[in-house]
XYZ file of N, CA, C and O in Angstrom:
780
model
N -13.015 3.595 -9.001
C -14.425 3.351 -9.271
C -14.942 4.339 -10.310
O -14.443 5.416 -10.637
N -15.835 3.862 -10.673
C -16.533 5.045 -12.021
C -17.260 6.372 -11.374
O -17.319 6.883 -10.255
N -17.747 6.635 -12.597
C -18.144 8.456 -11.625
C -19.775 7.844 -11.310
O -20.341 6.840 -11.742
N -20.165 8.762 -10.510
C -21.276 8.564 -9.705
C -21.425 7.095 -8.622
O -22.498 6.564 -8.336
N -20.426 6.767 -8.273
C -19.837 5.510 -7.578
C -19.575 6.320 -6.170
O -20.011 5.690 -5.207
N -19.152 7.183 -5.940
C -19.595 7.501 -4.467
C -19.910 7.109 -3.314
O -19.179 6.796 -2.375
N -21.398 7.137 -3.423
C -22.185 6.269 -2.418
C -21.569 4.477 -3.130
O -21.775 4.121 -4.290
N -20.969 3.793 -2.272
C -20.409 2.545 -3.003
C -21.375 1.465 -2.351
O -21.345 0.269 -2.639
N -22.358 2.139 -1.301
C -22.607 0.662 -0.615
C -22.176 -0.517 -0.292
O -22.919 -1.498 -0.319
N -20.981 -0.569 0.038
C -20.308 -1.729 0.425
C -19.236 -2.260 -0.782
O -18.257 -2.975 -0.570
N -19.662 -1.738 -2.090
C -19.096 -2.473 -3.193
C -17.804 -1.659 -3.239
O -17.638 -0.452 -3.060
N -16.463 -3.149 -3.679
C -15.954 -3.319 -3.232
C -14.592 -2.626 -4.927
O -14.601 -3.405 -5.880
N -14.087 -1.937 -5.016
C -13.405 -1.414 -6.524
C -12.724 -2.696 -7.250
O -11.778 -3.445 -7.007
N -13.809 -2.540 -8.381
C -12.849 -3.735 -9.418
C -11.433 -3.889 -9.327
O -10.751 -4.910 -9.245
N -11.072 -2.504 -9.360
C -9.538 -2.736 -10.134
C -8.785 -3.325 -9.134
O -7.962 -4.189 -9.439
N -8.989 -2.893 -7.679
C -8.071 -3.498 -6.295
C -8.614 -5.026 -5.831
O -7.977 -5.901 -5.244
N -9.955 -5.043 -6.280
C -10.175 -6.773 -5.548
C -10.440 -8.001 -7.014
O -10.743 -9.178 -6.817
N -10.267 -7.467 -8.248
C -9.862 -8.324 -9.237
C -11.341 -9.053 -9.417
O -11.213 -10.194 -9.862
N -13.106 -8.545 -9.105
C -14.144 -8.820 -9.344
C -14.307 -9.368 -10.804
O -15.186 -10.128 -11.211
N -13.559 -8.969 -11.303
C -13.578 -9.220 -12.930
C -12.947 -10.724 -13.074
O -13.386 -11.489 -13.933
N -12.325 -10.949 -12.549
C -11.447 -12.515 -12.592
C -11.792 -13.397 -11.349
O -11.136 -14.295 -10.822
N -13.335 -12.743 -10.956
C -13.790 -14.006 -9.912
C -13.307 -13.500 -8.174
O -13.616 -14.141 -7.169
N -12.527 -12.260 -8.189
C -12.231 -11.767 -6.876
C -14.071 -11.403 -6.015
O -15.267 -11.624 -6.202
N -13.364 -10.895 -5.292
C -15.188 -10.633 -4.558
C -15.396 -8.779 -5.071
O -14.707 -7.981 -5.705
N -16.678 -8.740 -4.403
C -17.385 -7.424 -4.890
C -17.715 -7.118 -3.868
O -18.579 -6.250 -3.992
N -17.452 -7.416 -2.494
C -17.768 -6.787 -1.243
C -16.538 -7.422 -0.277
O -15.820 -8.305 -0.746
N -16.394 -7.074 0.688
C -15.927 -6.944 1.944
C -15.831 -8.394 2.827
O -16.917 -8.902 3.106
N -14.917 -8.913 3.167
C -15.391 -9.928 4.363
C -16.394 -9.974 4.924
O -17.152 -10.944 4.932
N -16.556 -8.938 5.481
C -17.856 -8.921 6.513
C -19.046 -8.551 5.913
O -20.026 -8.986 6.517
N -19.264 -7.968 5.038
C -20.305 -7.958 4.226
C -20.937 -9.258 3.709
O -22.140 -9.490 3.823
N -20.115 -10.039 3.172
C -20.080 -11.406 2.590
C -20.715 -12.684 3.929
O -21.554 -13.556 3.703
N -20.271 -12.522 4.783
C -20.539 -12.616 6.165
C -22.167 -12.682 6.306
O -23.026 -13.560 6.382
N -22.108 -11.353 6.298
C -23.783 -11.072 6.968
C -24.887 -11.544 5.998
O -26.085 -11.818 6.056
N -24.044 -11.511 5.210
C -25.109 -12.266 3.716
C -25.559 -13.563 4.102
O -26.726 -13.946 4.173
N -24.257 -14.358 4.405
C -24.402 -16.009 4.288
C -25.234 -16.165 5.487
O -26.271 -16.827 5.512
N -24.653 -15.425 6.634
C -25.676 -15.656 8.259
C -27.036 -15.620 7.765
O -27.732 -16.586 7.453
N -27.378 -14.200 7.727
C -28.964 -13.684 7.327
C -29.540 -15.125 6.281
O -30.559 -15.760 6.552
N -28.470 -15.478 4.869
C -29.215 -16.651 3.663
C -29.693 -17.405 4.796
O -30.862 -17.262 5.155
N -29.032 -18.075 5.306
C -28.930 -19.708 6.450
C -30.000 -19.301 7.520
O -30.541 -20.154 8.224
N -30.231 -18.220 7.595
C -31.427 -17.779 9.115
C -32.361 -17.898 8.431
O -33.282 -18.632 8.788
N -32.404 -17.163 7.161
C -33.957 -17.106 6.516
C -34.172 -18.636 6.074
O -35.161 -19.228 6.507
N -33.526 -19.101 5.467
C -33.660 -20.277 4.893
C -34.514 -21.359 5.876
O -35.621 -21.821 5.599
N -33.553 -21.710 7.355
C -34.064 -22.324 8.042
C -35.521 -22.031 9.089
O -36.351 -22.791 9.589
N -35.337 -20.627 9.106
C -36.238 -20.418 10.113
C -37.327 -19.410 9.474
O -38.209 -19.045 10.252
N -37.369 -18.942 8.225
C -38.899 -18.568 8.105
C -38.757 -18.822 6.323
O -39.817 -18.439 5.828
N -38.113 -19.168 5.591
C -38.480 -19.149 4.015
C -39.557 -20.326 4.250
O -40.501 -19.578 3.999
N -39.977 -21.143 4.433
C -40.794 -22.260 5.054
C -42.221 -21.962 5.491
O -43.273 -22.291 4.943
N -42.022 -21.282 6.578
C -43.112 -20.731 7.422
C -44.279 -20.158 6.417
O -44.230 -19.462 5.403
N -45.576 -20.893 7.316
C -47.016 -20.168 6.926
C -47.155 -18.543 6.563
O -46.649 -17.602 7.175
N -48.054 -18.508 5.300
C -48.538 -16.738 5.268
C -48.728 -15.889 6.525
O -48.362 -14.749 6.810
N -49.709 -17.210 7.456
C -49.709 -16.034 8.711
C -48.712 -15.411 10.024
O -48.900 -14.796 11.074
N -47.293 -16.110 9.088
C -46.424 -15.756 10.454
C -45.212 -14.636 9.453
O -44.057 -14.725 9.037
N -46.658 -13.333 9.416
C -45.366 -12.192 8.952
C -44.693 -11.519 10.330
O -43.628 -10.912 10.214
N -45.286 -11.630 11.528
C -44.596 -10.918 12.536
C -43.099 -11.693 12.986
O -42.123 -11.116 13.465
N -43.178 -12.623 12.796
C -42.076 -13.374 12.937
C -41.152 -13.548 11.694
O -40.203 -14.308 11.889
N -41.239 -13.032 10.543
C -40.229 -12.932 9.161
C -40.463 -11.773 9.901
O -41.013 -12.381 10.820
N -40.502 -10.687 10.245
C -40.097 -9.495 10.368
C -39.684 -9.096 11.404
O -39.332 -7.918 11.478
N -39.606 -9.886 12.438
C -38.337 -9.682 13.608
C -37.445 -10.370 13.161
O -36.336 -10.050 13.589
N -37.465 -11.347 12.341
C -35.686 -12.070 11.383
C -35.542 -10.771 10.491
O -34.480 -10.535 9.914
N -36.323 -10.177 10.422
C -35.774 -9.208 9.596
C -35.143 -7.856 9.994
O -34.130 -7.318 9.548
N -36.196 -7.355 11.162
C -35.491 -6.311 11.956
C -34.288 -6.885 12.752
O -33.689 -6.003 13.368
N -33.796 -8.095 12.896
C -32.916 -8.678 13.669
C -31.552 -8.155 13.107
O -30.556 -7.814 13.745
N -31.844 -8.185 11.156
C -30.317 -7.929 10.739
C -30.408 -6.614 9.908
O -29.808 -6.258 8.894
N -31.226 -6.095 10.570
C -30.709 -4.705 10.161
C -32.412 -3.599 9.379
O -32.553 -2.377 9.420
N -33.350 -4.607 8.796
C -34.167 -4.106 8.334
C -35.014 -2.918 9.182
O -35.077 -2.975 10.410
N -35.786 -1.623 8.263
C -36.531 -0.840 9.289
C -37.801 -1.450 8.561
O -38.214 -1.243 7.420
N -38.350 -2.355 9.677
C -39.888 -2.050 9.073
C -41.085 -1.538 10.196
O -40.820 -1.806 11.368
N -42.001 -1.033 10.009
C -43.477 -0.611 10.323
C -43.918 -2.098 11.194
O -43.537 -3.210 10.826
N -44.697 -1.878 12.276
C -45.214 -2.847 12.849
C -45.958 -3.981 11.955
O -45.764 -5.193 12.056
N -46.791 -3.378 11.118
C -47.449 -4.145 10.149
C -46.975 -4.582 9.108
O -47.525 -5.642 8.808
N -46.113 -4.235 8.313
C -45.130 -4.877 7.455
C -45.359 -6.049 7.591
O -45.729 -6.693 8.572
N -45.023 -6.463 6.100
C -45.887 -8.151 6.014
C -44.524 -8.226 4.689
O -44.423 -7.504 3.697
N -43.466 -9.540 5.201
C -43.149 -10.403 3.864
C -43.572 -11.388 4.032
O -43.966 -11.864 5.097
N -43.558 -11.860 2.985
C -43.616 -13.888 2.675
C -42.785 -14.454 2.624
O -41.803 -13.886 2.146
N -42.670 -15.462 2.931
C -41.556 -16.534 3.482
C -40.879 -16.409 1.988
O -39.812 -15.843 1.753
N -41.578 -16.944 1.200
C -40.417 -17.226 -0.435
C -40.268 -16.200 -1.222
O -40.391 -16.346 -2.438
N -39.882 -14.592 -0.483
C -39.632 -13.669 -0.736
C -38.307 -13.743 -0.636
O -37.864 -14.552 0.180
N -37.635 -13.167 -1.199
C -35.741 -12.849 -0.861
C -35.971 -11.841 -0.964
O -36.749 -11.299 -1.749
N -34.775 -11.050 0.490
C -34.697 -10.258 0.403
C -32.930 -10.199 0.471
O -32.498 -10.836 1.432
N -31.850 -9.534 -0.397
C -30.769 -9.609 -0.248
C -29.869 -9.270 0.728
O -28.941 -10.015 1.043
N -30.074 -8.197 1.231
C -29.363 -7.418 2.223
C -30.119 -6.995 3.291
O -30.920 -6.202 2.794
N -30.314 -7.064 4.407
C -31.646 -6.564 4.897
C -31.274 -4.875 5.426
O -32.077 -3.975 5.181
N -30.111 -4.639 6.084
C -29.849 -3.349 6.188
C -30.571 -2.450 5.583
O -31.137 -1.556 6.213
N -30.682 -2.644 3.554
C -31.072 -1.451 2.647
C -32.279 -1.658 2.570
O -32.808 -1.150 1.581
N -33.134 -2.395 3.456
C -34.523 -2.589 3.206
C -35.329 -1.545 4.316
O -35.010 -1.833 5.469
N -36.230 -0.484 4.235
C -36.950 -0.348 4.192
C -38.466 -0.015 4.103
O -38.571 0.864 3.248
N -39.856 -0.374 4.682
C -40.772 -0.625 4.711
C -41.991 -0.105 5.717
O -42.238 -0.548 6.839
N -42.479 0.643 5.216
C -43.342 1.789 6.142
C -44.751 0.940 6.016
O -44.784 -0.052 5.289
N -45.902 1.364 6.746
C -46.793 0.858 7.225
C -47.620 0.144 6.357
O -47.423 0.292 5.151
N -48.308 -0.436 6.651
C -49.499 -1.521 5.611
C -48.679 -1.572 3.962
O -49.135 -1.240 2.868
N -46.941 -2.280 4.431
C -46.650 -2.440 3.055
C -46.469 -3.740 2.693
O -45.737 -4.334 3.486
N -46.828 -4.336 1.874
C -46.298 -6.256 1.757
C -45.509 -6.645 0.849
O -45.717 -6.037 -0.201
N -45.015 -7.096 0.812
C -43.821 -8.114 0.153
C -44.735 -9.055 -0.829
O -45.358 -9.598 0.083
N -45.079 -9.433 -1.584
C -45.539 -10.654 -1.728
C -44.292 -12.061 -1.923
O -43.063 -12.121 -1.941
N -45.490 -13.111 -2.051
C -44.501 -14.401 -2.559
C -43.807 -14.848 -3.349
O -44.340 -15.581 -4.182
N -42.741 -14.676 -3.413
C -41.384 -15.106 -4.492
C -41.234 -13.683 -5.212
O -41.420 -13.554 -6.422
N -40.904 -12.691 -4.415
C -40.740 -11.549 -4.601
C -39.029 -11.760 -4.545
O -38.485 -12.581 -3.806
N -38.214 -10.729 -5.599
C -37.052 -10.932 -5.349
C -36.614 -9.178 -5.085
O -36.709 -8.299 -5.942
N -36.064 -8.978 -3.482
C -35.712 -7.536 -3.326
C -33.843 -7.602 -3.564
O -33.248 -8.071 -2.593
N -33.083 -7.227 -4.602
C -32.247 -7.613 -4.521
C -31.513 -6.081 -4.180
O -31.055 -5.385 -5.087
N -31.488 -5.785 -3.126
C -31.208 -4.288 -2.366
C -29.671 -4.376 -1.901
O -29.370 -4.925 -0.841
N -28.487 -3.664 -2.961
C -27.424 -4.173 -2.965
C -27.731 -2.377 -2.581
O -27.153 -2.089 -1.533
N -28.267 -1.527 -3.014
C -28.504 -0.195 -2.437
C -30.011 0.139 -1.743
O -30.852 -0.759 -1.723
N -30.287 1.345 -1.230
C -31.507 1.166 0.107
C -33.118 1.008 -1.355
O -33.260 1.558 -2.447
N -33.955 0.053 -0.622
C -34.860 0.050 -1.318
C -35.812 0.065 0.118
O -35.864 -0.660 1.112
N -36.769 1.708 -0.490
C -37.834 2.015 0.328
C -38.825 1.684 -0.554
O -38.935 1.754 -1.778
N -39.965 1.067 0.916
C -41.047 1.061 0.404
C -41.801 1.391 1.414
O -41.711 1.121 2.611
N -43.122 2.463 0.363
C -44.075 3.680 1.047
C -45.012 3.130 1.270
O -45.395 2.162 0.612
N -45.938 3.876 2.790
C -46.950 3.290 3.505
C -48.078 2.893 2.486
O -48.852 3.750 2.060
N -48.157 1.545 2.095
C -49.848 1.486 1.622
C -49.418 1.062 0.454
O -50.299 1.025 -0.405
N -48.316 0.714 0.110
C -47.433 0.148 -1.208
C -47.301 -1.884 -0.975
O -47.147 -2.612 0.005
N -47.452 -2.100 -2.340
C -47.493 -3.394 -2.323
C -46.709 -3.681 -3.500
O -46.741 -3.061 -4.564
N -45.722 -5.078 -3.087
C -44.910 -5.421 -4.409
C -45.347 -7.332 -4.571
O -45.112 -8.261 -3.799
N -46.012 -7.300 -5.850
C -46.728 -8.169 -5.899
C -45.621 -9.893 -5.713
O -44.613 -9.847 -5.008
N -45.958 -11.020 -6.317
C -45.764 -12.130 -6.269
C -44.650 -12.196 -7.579
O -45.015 -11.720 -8.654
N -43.660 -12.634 -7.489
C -42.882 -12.598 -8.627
C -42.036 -11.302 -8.726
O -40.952 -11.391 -9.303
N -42.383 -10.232 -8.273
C -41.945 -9.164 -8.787
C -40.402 -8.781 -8.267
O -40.107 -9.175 -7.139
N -39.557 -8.148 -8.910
C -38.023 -8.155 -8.647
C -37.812 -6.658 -8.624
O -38.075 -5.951 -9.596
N -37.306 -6.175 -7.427
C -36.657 -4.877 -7.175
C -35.231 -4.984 -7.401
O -34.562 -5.504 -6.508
N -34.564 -4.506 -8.630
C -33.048 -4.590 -8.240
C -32.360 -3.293 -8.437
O -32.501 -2.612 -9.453
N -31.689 -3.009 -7.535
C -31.036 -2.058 -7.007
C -29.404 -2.221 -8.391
O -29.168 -1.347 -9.225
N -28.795 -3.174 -8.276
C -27.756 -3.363 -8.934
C -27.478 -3.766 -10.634
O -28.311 -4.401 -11.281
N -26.542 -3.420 -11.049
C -26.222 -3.670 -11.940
C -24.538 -3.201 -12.481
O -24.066 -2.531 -11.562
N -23.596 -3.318 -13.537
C -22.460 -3.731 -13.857
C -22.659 -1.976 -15.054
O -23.669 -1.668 -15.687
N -21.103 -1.044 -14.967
C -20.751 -0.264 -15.654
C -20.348 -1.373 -17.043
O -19.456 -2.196 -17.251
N -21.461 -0.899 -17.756
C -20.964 -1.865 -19.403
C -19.656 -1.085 -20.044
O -18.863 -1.997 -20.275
N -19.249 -0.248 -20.311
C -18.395 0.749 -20.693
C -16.953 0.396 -20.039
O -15.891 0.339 -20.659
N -17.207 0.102 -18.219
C -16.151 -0.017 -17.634
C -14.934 -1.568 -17.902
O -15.396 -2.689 -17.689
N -13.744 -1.444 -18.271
C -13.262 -2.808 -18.791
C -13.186 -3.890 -17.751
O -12.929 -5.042 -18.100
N -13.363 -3.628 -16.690
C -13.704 -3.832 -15.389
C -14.841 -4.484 -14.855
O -15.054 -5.299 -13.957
N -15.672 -3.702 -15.916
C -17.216 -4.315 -15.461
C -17.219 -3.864 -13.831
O -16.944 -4.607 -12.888
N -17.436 -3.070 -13.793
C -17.274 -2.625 -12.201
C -18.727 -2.694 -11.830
O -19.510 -2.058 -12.535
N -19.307 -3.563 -10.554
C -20.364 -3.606 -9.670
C -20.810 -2.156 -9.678
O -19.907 -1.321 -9.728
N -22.331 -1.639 -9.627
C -22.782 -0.733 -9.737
C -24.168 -0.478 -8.401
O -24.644 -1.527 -7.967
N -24.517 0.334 -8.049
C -25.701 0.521 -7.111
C -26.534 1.795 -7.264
O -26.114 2.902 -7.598
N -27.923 1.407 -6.929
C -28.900 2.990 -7.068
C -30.042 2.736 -6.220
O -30.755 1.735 -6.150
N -30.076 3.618 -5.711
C -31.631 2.945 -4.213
C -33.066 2.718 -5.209
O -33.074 3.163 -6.357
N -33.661 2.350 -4.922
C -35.313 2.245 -5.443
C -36.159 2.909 -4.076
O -36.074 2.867 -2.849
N -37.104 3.601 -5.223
C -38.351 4.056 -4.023
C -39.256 3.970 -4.605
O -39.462 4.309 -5.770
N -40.213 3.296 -3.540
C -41.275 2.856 -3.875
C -42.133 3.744 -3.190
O -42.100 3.697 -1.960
N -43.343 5.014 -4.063
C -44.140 5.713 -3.127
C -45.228 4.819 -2.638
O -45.383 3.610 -2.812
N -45.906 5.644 -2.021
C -46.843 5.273 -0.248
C -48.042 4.832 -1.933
O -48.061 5.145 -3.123
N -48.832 3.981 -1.003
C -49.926 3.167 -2.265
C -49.644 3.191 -3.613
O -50.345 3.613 -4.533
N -48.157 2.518 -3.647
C -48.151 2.096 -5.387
C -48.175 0.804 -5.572
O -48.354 0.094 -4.582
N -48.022 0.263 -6.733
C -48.095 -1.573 -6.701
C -47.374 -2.200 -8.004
O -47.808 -2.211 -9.157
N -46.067 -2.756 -7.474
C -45.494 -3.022 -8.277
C -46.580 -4.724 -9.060
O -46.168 -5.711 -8.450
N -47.093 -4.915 -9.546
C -47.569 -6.091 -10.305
C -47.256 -7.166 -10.126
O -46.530 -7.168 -9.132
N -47.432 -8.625 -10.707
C -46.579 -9.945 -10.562
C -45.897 -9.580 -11.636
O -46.134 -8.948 -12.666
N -44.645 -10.336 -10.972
C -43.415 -10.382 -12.023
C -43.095 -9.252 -12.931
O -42.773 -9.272 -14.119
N -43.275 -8.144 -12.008
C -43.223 -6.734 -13.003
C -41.087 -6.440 -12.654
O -40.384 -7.097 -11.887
N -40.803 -5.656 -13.251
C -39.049 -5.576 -12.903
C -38.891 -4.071 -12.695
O -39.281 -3.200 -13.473
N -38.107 -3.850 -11.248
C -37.433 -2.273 -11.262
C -36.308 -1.982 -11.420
O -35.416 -2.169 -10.593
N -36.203 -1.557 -12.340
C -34.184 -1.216 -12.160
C -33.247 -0.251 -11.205
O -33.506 0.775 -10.576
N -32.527 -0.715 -11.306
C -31.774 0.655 -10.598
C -31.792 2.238 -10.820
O -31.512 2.864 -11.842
N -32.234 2.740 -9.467
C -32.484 3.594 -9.300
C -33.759 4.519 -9.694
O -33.788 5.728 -9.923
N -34.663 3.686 -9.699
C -36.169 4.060 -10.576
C -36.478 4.535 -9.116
O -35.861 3.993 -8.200
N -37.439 5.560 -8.828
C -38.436 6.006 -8.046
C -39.807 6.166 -8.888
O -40.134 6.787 -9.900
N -40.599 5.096 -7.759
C -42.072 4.808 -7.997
C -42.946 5.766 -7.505
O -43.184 5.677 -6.300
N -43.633 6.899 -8.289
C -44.288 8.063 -7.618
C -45.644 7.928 -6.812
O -45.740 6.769 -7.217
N -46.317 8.016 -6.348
C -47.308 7.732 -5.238
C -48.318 7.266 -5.849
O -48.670 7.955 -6.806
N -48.993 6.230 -5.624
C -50.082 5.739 -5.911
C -50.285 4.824 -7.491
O -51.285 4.205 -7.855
N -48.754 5.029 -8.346
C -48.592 4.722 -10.014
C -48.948 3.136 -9.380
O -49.103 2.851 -8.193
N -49.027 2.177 -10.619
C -49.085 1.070 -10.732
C -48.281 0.455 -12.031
O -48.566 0.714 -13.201
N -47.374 -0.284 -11.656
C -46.524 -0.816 -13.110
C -47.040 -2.113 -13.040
O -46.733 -3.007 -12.252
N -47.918 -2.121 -14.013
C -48.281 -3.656 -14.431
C -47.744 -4.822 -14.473
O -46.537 -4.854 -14.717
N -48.190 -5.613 -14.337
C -47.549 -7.557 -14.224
C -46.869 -7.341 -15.360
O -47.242 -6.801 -16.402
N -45.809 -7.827 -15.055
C -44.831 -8.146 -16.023
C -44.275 -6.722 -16.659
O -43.995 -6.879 -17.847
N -44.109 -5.774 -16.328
C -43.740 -4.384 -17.031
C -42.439 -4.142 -16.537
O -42.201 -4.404 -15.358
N -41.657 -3.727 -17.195
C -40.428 -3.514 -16.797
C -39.936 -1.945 -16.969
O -40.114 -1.366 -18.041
N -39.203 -1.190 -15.660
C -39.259 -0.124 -15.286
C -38.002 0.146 -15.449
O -37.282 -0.740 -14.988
N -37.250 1.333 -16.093
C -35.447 1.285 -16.006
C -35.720 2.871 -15.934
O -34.666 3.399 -15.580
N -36.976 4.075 -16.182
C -37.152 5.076 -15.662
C -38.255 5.636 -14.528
O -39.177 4.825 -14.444
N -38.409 6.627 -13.752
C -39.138 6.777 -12.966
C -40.338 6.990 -13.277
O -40.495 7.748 -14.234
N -41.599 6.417 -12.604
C -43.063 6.321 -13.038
C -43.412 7.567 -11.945
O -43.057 7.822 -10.795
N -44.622 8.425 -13.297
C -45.129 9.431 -12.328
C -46.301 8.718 -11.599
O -46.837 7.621 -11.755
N -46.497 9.766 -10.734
C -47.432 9.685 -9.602
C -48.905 9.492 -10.062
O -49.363 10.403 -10.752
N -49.869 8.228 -9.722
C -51.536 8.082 -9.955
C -51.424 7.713 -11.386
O -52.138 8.436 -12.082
N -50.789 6.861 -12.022
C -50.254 6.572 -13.256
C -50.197 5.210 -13.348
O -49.570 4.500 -12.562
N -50.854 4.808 -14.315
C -50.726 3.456 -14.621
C -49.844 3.091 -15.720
O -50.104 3.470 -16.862
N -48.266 1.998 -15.320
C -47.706 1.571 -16.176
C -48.277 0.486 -16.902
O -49.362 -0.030 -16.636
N -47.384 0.102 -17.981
C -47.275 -1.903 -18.578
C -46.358 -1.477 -19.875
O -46.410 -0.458 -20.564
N -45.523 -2.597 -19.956
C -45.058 -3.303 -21.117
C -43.508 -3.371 -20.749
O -43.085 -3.533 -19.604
N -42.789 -3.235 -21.800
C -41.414 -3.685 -21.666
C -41.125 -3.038 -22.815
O -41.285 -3.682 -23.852
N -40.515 -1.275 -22.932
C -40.351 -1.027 -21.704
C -41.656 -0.281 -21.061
O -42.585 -0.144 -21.856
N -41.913 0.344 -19.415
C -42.996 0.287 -19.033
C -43.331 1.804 -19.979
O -42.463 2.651 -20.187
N -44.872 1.913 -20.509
C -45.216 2.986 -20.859
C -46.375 3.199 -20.352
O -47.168 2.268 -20.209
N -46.760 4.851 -19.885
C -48.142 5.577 -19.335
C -48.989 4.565 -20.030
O -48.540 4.161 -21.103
N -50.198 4.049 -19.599
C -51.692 3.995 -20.072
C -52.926 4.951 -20.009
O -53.849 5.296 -20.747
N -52.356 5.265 -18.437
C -53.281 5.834 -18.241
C -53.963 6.565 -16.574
O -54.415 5.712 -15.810
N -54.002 7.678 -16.203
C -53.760 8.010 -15.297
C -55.044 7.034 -14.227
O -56.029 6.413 -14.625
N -54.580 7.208 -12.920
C -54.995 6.286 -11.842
C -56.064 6.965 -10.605
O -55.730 7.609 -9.611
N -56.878 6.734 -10.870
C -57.744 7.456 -9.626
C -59.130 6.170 -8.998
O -59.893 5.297 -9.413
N -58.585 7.070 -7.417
C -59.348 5.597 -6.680
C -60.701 6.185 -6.430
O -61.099 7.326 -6.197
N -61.238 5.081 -6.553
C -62.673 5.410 -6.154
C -63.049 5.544 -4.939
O -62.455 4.814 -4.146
N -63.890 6.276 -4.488
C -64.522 6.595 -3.141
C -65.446 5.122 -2.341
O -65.998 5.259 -1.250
């Protein structure tokens, strides 16, 4: 595996499982818990009304997720892995949110990730001839807000209270009470809430 590959999260070394020629990138049983969890969510809450987050979130604490009593996803949210998910108090998911948490993606009390918006944890060593599967956690601090359809890359930490604008795309870490936007995301302008 490449350097800083370590923590592997499940992923599985190019060179021994042949990922590059269509072999897999994880584990039997990894692969497993994927398809169970797709087929559970699918049938029994991607469907379901806005008001039944307590019930997407016992399918969710079921396979592994930590969330906060109040934790709120939406049904046409994906979430990939639920293990690396999670989610501290008054945090929401929005609709057609894509969490693609191939490594742990936290999110902080009072944090919201809007409608559209994509957390991805993963991505591919370009350098490696291998193309070797890659992973980096995301953190999301306590009252930040990722935007609609805004993008996080691997391994970005979201500092407390920042906001990365709709559609802004993030591949470094946003400071804290900071307002992002663009592609790629740049400061606007610092963030303070009103009384």
């Amino acid at each position: 595996m490449t350097e800083g590959a370590s923590e592997n999260f499940g992923i599985l070394d190019a060179a021994r499982s042949g990922s590059r020629e269509g072999g897999p990138s994880f584990s039997v049983r990894h692969r497993a818990l994927r398809l169970t969890w797709g087929i559970t969510w699918a049938l029994l809450a991607a469907w379901t009304p806005a008001p039944l987050h307590r019930w997407r979130a016992f399918l969710l604490r079921l396979f592994g997720a930590r969330l906060a009593r109040n934790a709120r996803v939406h049904g046409s949210a994906r979430i990939w892995y639920p293990p690396h998910l999670v989610m501290e108090e008054n945090t929401l998911i929005g609709r057609g949110a894509i969490i693609y948490c191939i490594a742990p993606v936290r999110i902080g009390c009072g944090a919201v990730i809007s409608q559209g918006a994509h957390l991805c944890t993963g991505s591919h060593d370009i350098d490696d001839a291998l193309f070797q599967l890659i992973a980096r956690p995301i953190t999301v601090g306590a009252d930040a807000w990722v935007a609609a359809e805004a993008f996080v890359g691997p391994g970005v930490s979201i500092g407390e209270g920042a906001v990365l604008g709709a559609r802004g795309v993030a591949f470094g870490d946003l400071a804290a009470w900071t307002v992002y936007a663009g592609n790629p995301a740049r400061p606007i302008r610092a963030r303070a809430i009103n009384p």
